[in-house]
PDB file of C-alpha atoms in Angstrom:
ATOM      1  CA  MET A   1     -18.126  30.489 122.591  1.00 38.00           C
ATOM      2  CA  ASP A   2     -18.628  31.485 118.450  1.00 40.00           C
ATOM      3  CA  CYS A   3     -14.903  32.335 117.537  1.00 42.00           C
ATOM      4  CA  ARG A   4     -15.501  33.775 113.542  1.00 39.00           C
ATOM      5  CA  GLY A   5     -13.735  36.775 113.013  1.00 41.00           C
ATOM      6  CA  LYS A   6     -15.078  40.285 113.596  1.00 40.00           C
ATOM      7  CA  LEU A   7     -13.345  41.548 109.908  1.00 42.00           C
ATOM      8  CA  ALA A   8     -14.458  40.791 107.354  1.00 40.00           C
ATOM      9  CA  ARG A   9     -12.161  38.627 104.511  1.00 41.00           C
ATOM     10  CA  ASP A  10     -12.737  38.169 101.037  1.00 45.00           C
ATOM     11  CA  SER A  11     -10.528  36.276  98.453  1.00 52.00           C
ATOM     12  CA  SER A  12      -8.424  39.242  99.091  1.00 83.00           C
ATOM     13  CA  SER A  13      -6.590  37.616 101.693  1.00 91.00           C
ATOM     14  CA  PRO A  14      -3.989  35.092 100.333  1.00 95.00           C
ATOM     15  CA  PHE A  15      -3.961  32.944 103.603  1.00 97.00           C
ATOM     16  CA  ASP A  16      -6.833  30.628 103.589  1.00 97.00           C
ATOM     17  CA  CYS A  17      -5.843  28.487 106.632  1.00 98.00           C
ATOM     18  CA  LEU A  18      -3.270  29.942 109.522  1.00 98.00           C
ATOM     19  CA  MET A  19      -1.388  26.656 111.495  1.00 98.00           C
ATOM     20  CA  PHE A  20       0.327  27.983 114.320  1.00 98.00           C
ATOM     21  CA  ASP A  21       2.727  25.613 116.798  1.00 98.00           C
ATOM     22  CA  LEU A  22       2.446  25.582 120.410  1.00 98.00           C
ATOM     23  CA  ASP A  23       4.850  25.994 122.766  1.00 98.00           C
ATOM     24  CA  ASP A  24       6.998  29.158 122.371  1.00 97.00           C
ATOM     25  CA  THR A  25       4.700  30.105 120.129  1.00 98.00           C
ATOM     26  CA  LEU A  26       1.102  31.086 121.515  1.00 98.00           C
ATOM     27  CA  TYR A  27       3.054  32.343 125.120  1.00 97.00           C
ATOM     28  CA  PRO A  28       6.870  33.048 125.024  1.00 94.00           C
ATOM     29  CA  SER A  29       9.380  31.368 126.005  1.00 92.00           C
ATOM     30  CA  LYS A  30      10.364  33.843 130.052  1.00 94.00           C
ATOM     31  CA  THR A  31       7.301  31.937 131.305  1.00 96.00           C
ATOM     32  CA  GLY A  32      10.535  28.940 132.110  1.00 96.00           C
ATOM     33  CA  ILE A  33       8.139  26.100 130.200  1.00 97.00           C
ATOM     34  CA  ALA A  34      10.057  24.338 128.111  1.00 96.00           C
ATOM     35  CA  GLU A  35      13.328  24.577 130.676  1.00 97.00           C
ATOM     36  CA  ALA A  36      10.926  23.696 133.016  1.00 98.00           C
ATOM     37  CA  CYS A  37      10.454  21.129 130.471  1.00 98.00           C
ATOM     38  CA  ARG A  38      14.770  19.779 129.474  1.00 97.00           C
ATOM     39  CA  LYS A  39      14.558  19.559 133.094  1.00 98.00           C
ATOM     40  CA  ASN A  40      12.142  16.652 133.104  1.00 98.00           C
ATOM     41  CA  ILE A  41      13.985  15.145 130.357  1.00 98.00           C
ATOM     42  CA  GLU A  42      16.267  14.958 131.830  1.00 98.00           C
ATOM     43  CA  ASP A  43      15.208  13.664 135.249  1.00 98.00           C
ATOM     44  CA  PHE A  44      13.576  10.966 133.721  1.00 98.00           C
ATOM     45  CA  LEU A  45      17.003   9.998 131.615  1.00 98.00           C
ATOM     46  CA  VAL A  46      17.937   9.285 135.213  1.00 98.00           C
ATOM     47  CA  GLU A  47      15.085   7.858 137.059  1.00 97.00           C
ATOM     48  CA  ARG A  48      13.647   5.826 134.543  1.00 96.00           C
ATOM     49  CA  CYS A  49      16.770   5.046 131.979  1.00 97.00           C
ATOM     50  CA  GLY A  50      19.737   4.274 134.453  1.00 96.00           C
ATOM     51  CA  PHE A  51      21.673   7.403 133.021  1.00 97.00           C
ATOM     52  CA  PRO A  52      24.259   9.110 135.349  1.00 97.00           C
ATOM     53  CA  GLU A  53      22.893  13.263 136.374  1.00 97.00           C
ATOM     54  CA  SER A  54      25.821  13.863 134.967  1.00 97.00           C
ATOM     55  CA  LYS A  55      25.367  12.672 131.198  1.00 96.00           C
ATOM     56  CA  ALA A  56      21.922  13.764 131.501  1.00 98.00           C
ATOM     57  CA  SER A  57      22.340  17.102 129.534  1.00 97.00           C
ATOM     58  CA  ILE A  58      23.951  16.162 127.692  1.00 98.00           C
ATOM     59  CA  LEU A  59      22.808  12.970 126.026  1.00 98.00           C
ATOM     60  CA  ARG A  60      19.326  15.342 126.095  1.00 98.00           C
ATOM     61  CA  VAL A  61      20.838  17.593 123.915  1.00 97.00           C
ATOM     62  CA  GLU A  62      22.506  14.717 121.260  1.00 97.00           C
ATOM     63  CA  LEU A  63      19.779  12.705 121.036  1.00 97.00           C
ATOM     64  CA  PHE A  64      17.654  16.303 120.394  1.00 94.00           C
ATOM     65  CA  LYS A  65      19.830  17.295 117.581  1.00 93.00           C
ATOM     66  CA  ASP A  66      20.014  13.233 116.003  1.00 93.00           C
ATOM     67  CA  TYR A  67      16.459  11.999 116.223  1.00 93.00           C
ATOM     68  CA  GLY A  68      14.540  15.236 116.658  1.00 91.00           C
ATOM     69  CA  SER A  69      13.719  14.420 120.592  1.00 96.00           C
ATOM     70  CA  SER A  70      14.657  11.823 123.234  1.00 97.00           C
ATOM     71  CA  LEU A  71      11.571  10.044 122.952  1.00 98.00           C
ATOM     72  CA  ALA A  72      12.296   9.076 119.534  1.00 97.00           C
ATOM     73  CA  GLY A  73      16.402   8.589 119.692  1.00 97.00           C
ATOM     74  CA  LEU A  74      15.775   5.667 122.898  1.00 97.00           C
ATOM     75  CA  ARG A  75      13.243   4.371 121.187  1.00 97.00           C
ATOM     76  CA  ALA A  76      15.636   4.332 118.300  1.00 95.00           C
ATOM     77  CA  LEU A  77      18.329   3.076 120.478  1.00 95.00           C
ATOM     78  CA  GLY A  78      16.762  -0.021 121.260  1.00 95.00           C
ATOM     79  CA  TYR A  79      14.818   1.258 125.011  1.00 96.00           C
ATOM     80  CA  ASP A  80      10.989   0.424 125.503  1.00 95.00           C
ATOM     81  CA  ILE A  81      10.047   3.593 126.241  1.00 96.00           C
ATOM     82  CA  ASP A  82       6.063   4.351 126.691  1.00 96.00           C
ATOM     83  CA  ALA A  83       4.835   6.583 125.019  1.00 97.00           C
ATOM     84  CA  ASP A  84       1.986   7.206 127.245  1.00 97.00           C
ATOM     85  CA  ASP A  85       4.120   7.738 130.213  1.00 97.00           C
ATOM     86  CA  TYR A  86       7.121   9.426 128.869  1.00 98.00           C
ATOM     87  CA  HIS A  87       4.820  12.551 128.281  1.00 98.00           C
ATOM     88  CA  SER A  88       3.381  11.749 131.445  1.00 97.00           C
ATOM     89  CA  PHE A  89       6.618  12.314 133.456  1.00 98.00           C
ATOM     90  CA  VAL A  90       7.668  15.309 131.044  1.00 98.00           C
ATOM     91  CA  HIS A  91       4.703  17.070 131.050  1.00 97.00           C
ATOM     92  CA  GLY A  92       2.652  16.181 134.091  1.00 94.00           C
ATOM     93  CA  ARG A  93       5.670  17.963 136.180  1.00 94.00           C
ATOM     94  CA  LEU A  94       5.094  20.989 134.206  1.00 98.00           C
ATOM     95  CA  PRO A  95       4.515  24.593 135.874  1.00 98.00           C
ATOM     96  CA  TYR A  96       1.445  24.646 134.047  1.00 98.00           C
ATOM     97  CA  GLU A  97       0.159  27.503 136.050  1.00 97.00           C
ATOM     98  CA  ARG A  98       2.517  30.204 134.912  1.00 97.00           C
ATOM     99  CA  ILE A  99       0.910  29.713 131.623  1.00 98.00           C
ATOM    100  CA  LYS A 100      -1.962  33.246 131.613  1.00 97.00           C
ATOM    101  CA  PRO A 101      -4.924  33.831 129.938  1.00 98.00           C
ATOM    102  CA  ASP A 102      -4.032  36.273 126.983  1.00 98.00           C
ATOM    103  CA  TYR A 103      -7.343  37.802 125.978  1.00 97.00           C
ATOM    104  CA  GLN A 104      -5.025  40.195 123.882  1.00 96.00           C
ATOM    105  CA  LEU A 105      -3.864  36.275 121.501  1.00 98.00           C
ATOM    106  CA  ARG A 106      -7.543  35.854 122.139  1.00 97.00           C
ATOM    107  CA  ASN A 107      -9.119  38.814 120.037  1.00 97.00           C
ATOM    108  CA  LEU A 108      -6.256  38.434 117.998  1.00 97.00           C
ATOM    109  CA  LEU A 109      -7.454  34.532 117.420  1.00 97.00           C
ATOM    110  CA  MET A 110     -11.237  35.826 117.738  1.00 96.00           C
ATOM    111  CA  SER A 111     -10.643  38.266 114.127  1.00 96.00           C
ATOM    112  CA  ILE A 112      -9.290  35.987 112.304  1.00 96.00           C
ATOM    113  CA  THR A 113     -12.654  33.677 109.733  1.00 95.00           C
ATOM    114  CA  GLN A 114      -9.648  31.442 108.098  1.00 97.00           C
ATOM    115  CA  ARG A 115      -8.987  28.255 109.429  1.00 98.00           C
ATOM    116  CA  LYS A 116      -7.217  27.569 112.204  1.00 98.00           C
ATOM    117  CA  ILE A 117      -4.818  24.899 113.618  1.00 98.00           C
ATOM    118  CA  ILE A 118      -2.463  23.495 115.845  1.00 98.00           C
ATOM    119  CA  PHE A 119       0.548  22.075 114.492  1.00 98.00           C
ATOM    120  CA  THR A 120       2.405  20.958 117.698  1.00 98.00           C
ATOM    121  CA  ASN A 121       5.139  18.327 118.493  1.00 97.00           C
ATOM    122  CA  SER A 122       3.593  17.676 122.166  1.00 97.00           C
ATOM    123  CA  ASP A 123       0.873  14.867 123.083  1.00 98.00           C
ATOM    124  CA  ARG A 124      -2.360  15.992 122.293  1.00 98.00           C
ATOM    125  CA  ASN A 125      -2.488  16.222 126.352  1.00 98.00           C
ATOM    126  CA  HIS A 126      -0.497  18.554 126.959  1.00 98.00           C
ATOM    127  CA  ALA A 127      -2.072  20.471 124.487  1.00 98.00           C
ATOM    128  CA  THR A 128      -5.213  20.809 125.304  1.00 98.00           C
ATOM    129  CA  LYS A 129      -4.421  22.252 128.781  1.00 98.00           C
ATOM    130  CA  VAL A 130      -1.537  25.085 127.259  1.00 98.00           C
ATOM    131  CA  LEU A 131      -4.413  26.227 125.212  1.00 98.00           C
ATOM    132  CA  HIS A 132      -7.033  25.988 128.254  1.00 98.00           C
ATOM    133  CA  ARG A 133      -4.818  28.305 130.432  1.00 98.00           C
ATOM    134  CA  LEU A 134      -4.356  30.343 127.774  1.00 98.00           C
ATOM    135  CA  GLY A 135      -7.861  30.721 127.115  1.00 98.00           C
ATOM    136  CA  VAL A 136      -7.983  30.114 123.779  1.00 98.00           C
ATOM    137  CA  GLU A 137      -8.914  26.725 123.202  1.00 98.00           C
ATOM    138  CA  ASP A 138     -12.762  27.488 121.698  1.00 98.00           C
ATOM    139  CA  CYS A 139     -10.152  29.233 119.013  1.00 98.00           C
ATOM    140  CA  VAL A 140      -8.905  26.162 116.966  1.00 98.00           C
ATOM    141  CA  GLU A 141     -10.219  24.017 114.995  1.00 97.00           C
ATOM    142  CA  GLN A 142      -7.915  21.184 114.950  1.00 98.00           C
ATOM    143  CA  ILE A 143      -5.650  20.216 116.858  1.00 98.00           C
ATOM    144  CA  ILE A 144      -2.575  17.828 114.941  1.00 98.00           C
ATOM    145  CA  CYS A 145       0.162  16.584 117.073  1.00 98.00           C
ATOM    146  CA  PHE A 146       2.601  13.806 118.471  1.00 98.00           C
ATOM    147  CA  GLU A 147      -0.637  10.769 118.189  1.00 98.00           C
ATOM    148  CA  THR A 148      -1.572  12.225 115.055  1.00 98.00           C
ATOM    149  CA  LEU A 149       1.823  11.644 113.555  1.00 98.00           C
ATOM    150  CA  ASN A 150       1.947   8.412 114.860  1.00 98.00           C
ATOM    151  CA  PRO A 151      -0.830   6.472 115.135  1.00 97.00           C
ATOM    152  CA  ASN A 152       0.520   3.430 115.007  1.00 95.00           C
ATOM    153  CA  LEU A 153       2.992   3.757 117.633  1.00 95.00           C
ATOM    154  CA  CYS A 154       0.980   1.558 120.316  1.00 92.00           C
ATOM    155  CA  ARG A 155       1.156  -1.822 118.035  1.00 94.00           C
ATOM    156  CA  ALA A 156       4.932  -1.935 118.606  1.00 95.00           C
ATOM    157  CA  THR A 157       5.764  -5.446 119.060  1.00 95.00           C
ATOM    158  CA  ARG A 158       9.500  -3.662 119.798  1.00 95.00           C
ATOM    159  CA  PRO A 159      10.992   0.186 120.127  1.00 95.00           C
ATOM    160  CA  ASP A 160      11.998   1.127 116.877  1.00 93.00           C
ATOM    161  CA  GLU A 161       9.577  -0.740 114.536  1.00 96.00           C
ATOM    162  CA  PHE A 162       7.761   3.106 113.726  1.00 96.00           C
ATOM    163  CA  PRO A 163      10.277   5.447 114.339  1.00 95.00           C
ATOM    164  CA  ILE A 164       8.202   8.094 116.192  1.00 97.00           C
ATOM    165  CA  VAL A 165       7.436  10.973 113.323  1.00 97.00           C
ATOM    166  CA  LEU A 166       8.011  14.634 114.931  1.00 97.00           C
ATOM    167  CA  LYS A 167       8.874  18.431 113.019  1.00 96.00           C
ATOM    168  CA  PRO A 168      10.711  19.050 111.210  1.00 95.00           C
ATOM    169  CA  SER A 169      10.773  16.055 108.894  1.00 96.00           C
ATOM    170  CA  LEU A 170       9.320  16.026 105.428  1.00 97.00           C
ATOM    171  CA  ASP A 171       6.707  13.538 107.206  1.00 97.00           C
ATOM    172  CA  ALA A 172       6.022  15.152 109.892  1.00 97.00           C
ATOM    173  CA  MET A 173       4.724  17.842 107.041  1.00 98.00           C
ATOM    174  CA  LYS A 174       3.815  15.968 104.554  1.00 98.00           C
ATOM    175  CA  ILE A 175       1.243  14.062 106.959  1.00 98.00           C
ATOM    176  CA  ALA A 176      -0.099  17.486 108.527  1.00 98.00           C
ATOM    177  CA  VAL A 177      -1.091  18.709 105.247  1.00 98.00           C
ATOM    178  CA  ASP A 178      -2.675  15.482 103.949  1.00 98.00           C
ATOM    179  CA  ILE A 179      -4.773  16.304 108.198  1.00 98.00           C
ATOM    180  CA  ALA A 180      -6.107  18.912 107.889  1.00 98.00           C
ATOM    181  CA  THR A 181      -6.778  19.011 104.063  1.00 98.00           C
ATOM    182  CA  ILE A 182      -4.670  22.578 103.340  1.00 98.00           C
ATOM    183  CA  ASN A 183      -2.907  24.062 100.075  1.00 98.00           C
ATOM    184  CA  PRO A 184       0.390  24.704 101.712  1.00 98.00           C
ATOM    185  CA  ARG A 185       1.152  27.235  99.760  1.00 97.00           C
ATOM    186  CA  ARG A 186      -2.583  28.951 100.512  1.00 97.00           C
ATOM    187  CA  THR A 187      -1.541  28.454 104.350  1.00 98.00           C
ATOM    188  CA  LEU A 188       0.066  30.660 106.830  1.00 98.00           C
ATOM    189  CA  PHE A 189       3.572  28.213 109.192  1.00 98.00           C
ATOM    190  CA  LEU A 190       3.718  29.679 111.923  1.00 98.00           C
ATOM    191  CA  ASP A 191       7.515  28.564 114.323  1.00 98.00           C
ATOM    192  CA  ASP A 192       9.298  29.709 116.699  1.00 97.00           C
ATOM    193  CA  ASN A 193      11.695  26.667 114.978  1.00 95.00           C
ATOM    194  CA  VAL A 194      14.529  27.613 112.641  1.00 95.00           C
ATOM    195  CA  ARG A 195      14.510  24.187 111.640  1.00 95.00           C
ATOM    196  CA  ASN A 196      10.328  23.670 111.543  1.00 97.00           C
ATOM    197  CA  VAL A 197      10.154  26.553 109.518  1.00 97.00           C
ATOM    198  CA  ALA A 198      12.976  25.233 106.633  1.00 97.00           C
ATOM    199  CA  ALA A 199      10.988  22.268 106.119  1.00 97.00           C
ATOM    200  CA  GLY A 200       8.041  24.065 105.849  1.00 98.00           C
ATOM    201  CA  LYS A 201       8.958  25.788 103.429  1.00 97.00           C
ATOM    202  CA  SER A 202      10.528  23.970 101.551  1.00 97.00           C
ATOM    203  CA  LEU A 203       7.227  22.107 101.427  1.00 97.00           C
ATOM    204  CA  GLY A 204       5.245  25.385  99.908  1.00 97.00           C
ATOM    205  CA  PHE A 205       4.185  26.947 103.456  1.00 98.00           C
ATOM    206  CA  GLN A 206       3.510  30.576 103.872  1.00 97.00           C
ATOM    207  CA  THR A 207       5.845  30.700 107.080  1.00 98.00           C
ATOM    208  CA  ALA A 208       6.991  33.489 110.274  1.00 98.00           C
ATOM    209  CA  LEU A 209       9.128  32.647 112.274  1.00 98.00           C
ATOM    210  CA  ILE A 210       8.419  33.508 116.003  1.00 98.00           C
ATOM    211  CA  GLY A 211      10.708  34.734 118.896  1.00 96.00           C
ATOM    212  CA  THR A 212      13.405  37.144 115.988  1.00 93.00           C
ATOM    213  CA  THR A 213      12.518  40.028 114.221  1.00 89.00           C
ATOM    214  CA  SER A 214      15.828  38.783 112.471  1.00 90.00           C
ATOM    215  CA  ASN A 215      15.416  38.151 108.925  1.00 84.00           C
ATOM    216  CA  ASN A 216      15.679  34.672 108.006  1.00 83.00           C
ATOM    217  CA  TYR A 217      15.901  32.915 104.563  1.00 86.00           C
ATOM    218  CA  GLU A 218      13.783  30.188 105.353  1.00 89.00           C
ATOM    219  CA  ALA A 219      11.108  32.276 106.793  1.00 96.00           C
ATOM    220  CA  ASP A 220       8.530  34.848 104.788  1.00 96.00           C
ATOM    221  CA  TYR A 221       8.200  36.787 107.928  1.00 97.00           C
ATOM    222  CA  THR A 222       9.718  37.397 111.353  1.00 97.00           C
ATOM    223  CA  MET A 223       8.021  38.677 114.686  1.00 97.00           C
ATOM    224  CA  GLU A 224       8.865  38.802 118.372  1.00 96.00           C
ATOM    225  CA  THR A 225       5.557  37.713 120.092  1.00 97.00           C
ATOM    226  CA  ILE A 226       2.453  36.210 118.524  1.00 97.00           C
ATOM    227  CA  ASN A 227       1.002  39.517 119.170  1.00 96.00           C
ATOM    228  CA  ASN A 228       2.629  41.221 116.897  1.00 96.00           C
ATOM    229  CA  LEU A 229       0.770  39.117 114.071  1.00 97.00           C
ATOM    230  CA  ALA A 230      -1.586  41.760 112.844  1.00 95.00           C
ATOM    231  CA  GLN A 231       1.107  44.212 112.393  1.00 95.00           C
ATOM    232  CA  VAL A 232       3.424  42.664 110.325  1.00 96.00           C
ATOM    233  CA  ILE A 233       0.895  40.654 108.754  1.00 96.00           C
ATOM    234  CA  PRO A 234      -2.073  41.713 108.110  1.00 95.00           C
ATOM    235  CA  GLU A 235      -2.889  41.543 104.984  1.00 95.00           C
ATOM    236  CA  ILE A 236      -4.160  38.719 106.613  1.00 96.00           C
ATOM    237  CA  TRP A 237      -7.178  40.678 106.823  1.00 93.00           C
ATOM    238  CA  TYR A 238      -6.864  41.809 103.657  1.00 82.00           C
ATOM    239  CA  SER A 239     -10.757  43.326 102.011  1.00 58.00           C
ATOM    240  CA  GLY A 240     -12.547  45.068 100.463  1.00 49.00           C
ATOM    241  CA  PRO A 241     -11.752  46.696  96.671  1.00 46.00           C
ATOM    242  CA  VAL A 242      -8.642  46.915  94.977  1.00 47.00           C
ATOM    243  CA  ILE A 243      -7.432  50.981  94.950  1.00 46.00           C
ATOM    244  CA  ASN A 244      -4.412  51.037  92.283  1.00 50.00           C
ATOM    245  CA  ASN A 245      -3.483  47.661  91.960  1.00 49.00           C
ATOM    246  CA  HIS A 246      -3.142  47.236  96.386  1.00 49.00           C
ATOM    247  CA  THR A 247      -6.255  45.310  98.215  1.00 45.00           C
ATOM    248  CA  MET A 248      -7.187  47.502 101.492  1.00 52.00           C
ATOM    249  CA  GLY A 249      -5.842  45.976 104.710  1.00 55.00           C
ATOM    250  CA  PRO A 250      -7.691  46.886 108.115  1.00 57.00           C
ATOM    251  CA  THR A 251      -7.442  50.193 109.279  1.00 57.00           C
ATOM    252  CA  SER A 252      -4.742  51.131 112.077  1.00 54.00           C
ATOM    253  CA  ARG A 253      -7.826  51.291 114.743  1.00 60.00           C
ATOM    254  CA  ASP A 254      -9.187  47.912 113.760  1.00 63.00           C
ATOM    255  CA  LEU A 255      -5.882  46.583 114.461  1.00 61.00           C
ATOM    256  CA  GLU A 256      -6.183  48.813 117.555  1.00 63.00           C
ATOM    257  CA  THR A 257      -9.722  46.425 117.890  1.00 61.00           C
ATOM    258  CA  LEU A 258      -8.089  43.822 117.310  1.00 56.00           C
ATOM    259  CA  LEU A 259      -5.737  44.354 119.939  1.00 58.00           C
ATOM    260  CA  THR A 260      -8.101  46.180 122.572  1.00 60.00           C
ATOM    261  CA  VAL A 261      -8.106  43.750 126.060  1.00 53.00           C
ATOM    262  CA  PRO A 262     -11.451  43.529 127.691  1.00 53.00           C
ATOM    263  CA  THR A 263     -10.868  45.615 131.588  1.00 46.00           C
TER     264      THR A 263
END
């Protein structure tokens, strides 16, 4: 289906591209997917790596803090963990049925004429499943994911030969910029993780932190959910004449149209 925007846009918009994180950004954390994922990681540490069950939760937190993910940490420490096997275990057991089609999100994405890219640390299979469950898989141009960031991992002859690259590392952010061929200063980067937002900000992205309305110096914008996007950043849809040095954006009726859920 054609996902070109319903509202006109011209060069008066400050954004040429919107780059979205996936989990807990395009759908709310209350679905419980993240919690289930953490449990699966701890089960992997116990069942596949032999760690005591009593230590799994602490170890998961430490690996994430020090290496960005449990998989990255395990491989850096010398554990020969196959990435596909890890993702199959951790994501294969997720309750994807909790993610429901989001018609409001679909209308929102369809209204945006700029490029729309997913940028996630998750593997491609997980990303495509989530987008399909949300009903927005045809509303994004590109998915930048674990495989995109780590193309040489399958050729490693030892676990630590190719350190895993993930957000919030600047290497990951630079790979995304190169792969997507975008100008960070003309790109809005939306993520629920403050560290990821800070990394994006350091490279010149315009940033939005999802999941809070509290002020955050790393983020240019904050919003409770992605469906607040039109109210918080209406300049995405700016078009039309400039009056008194202000570009006219969408009217309140336009925004209501964006958020209309079909019956």
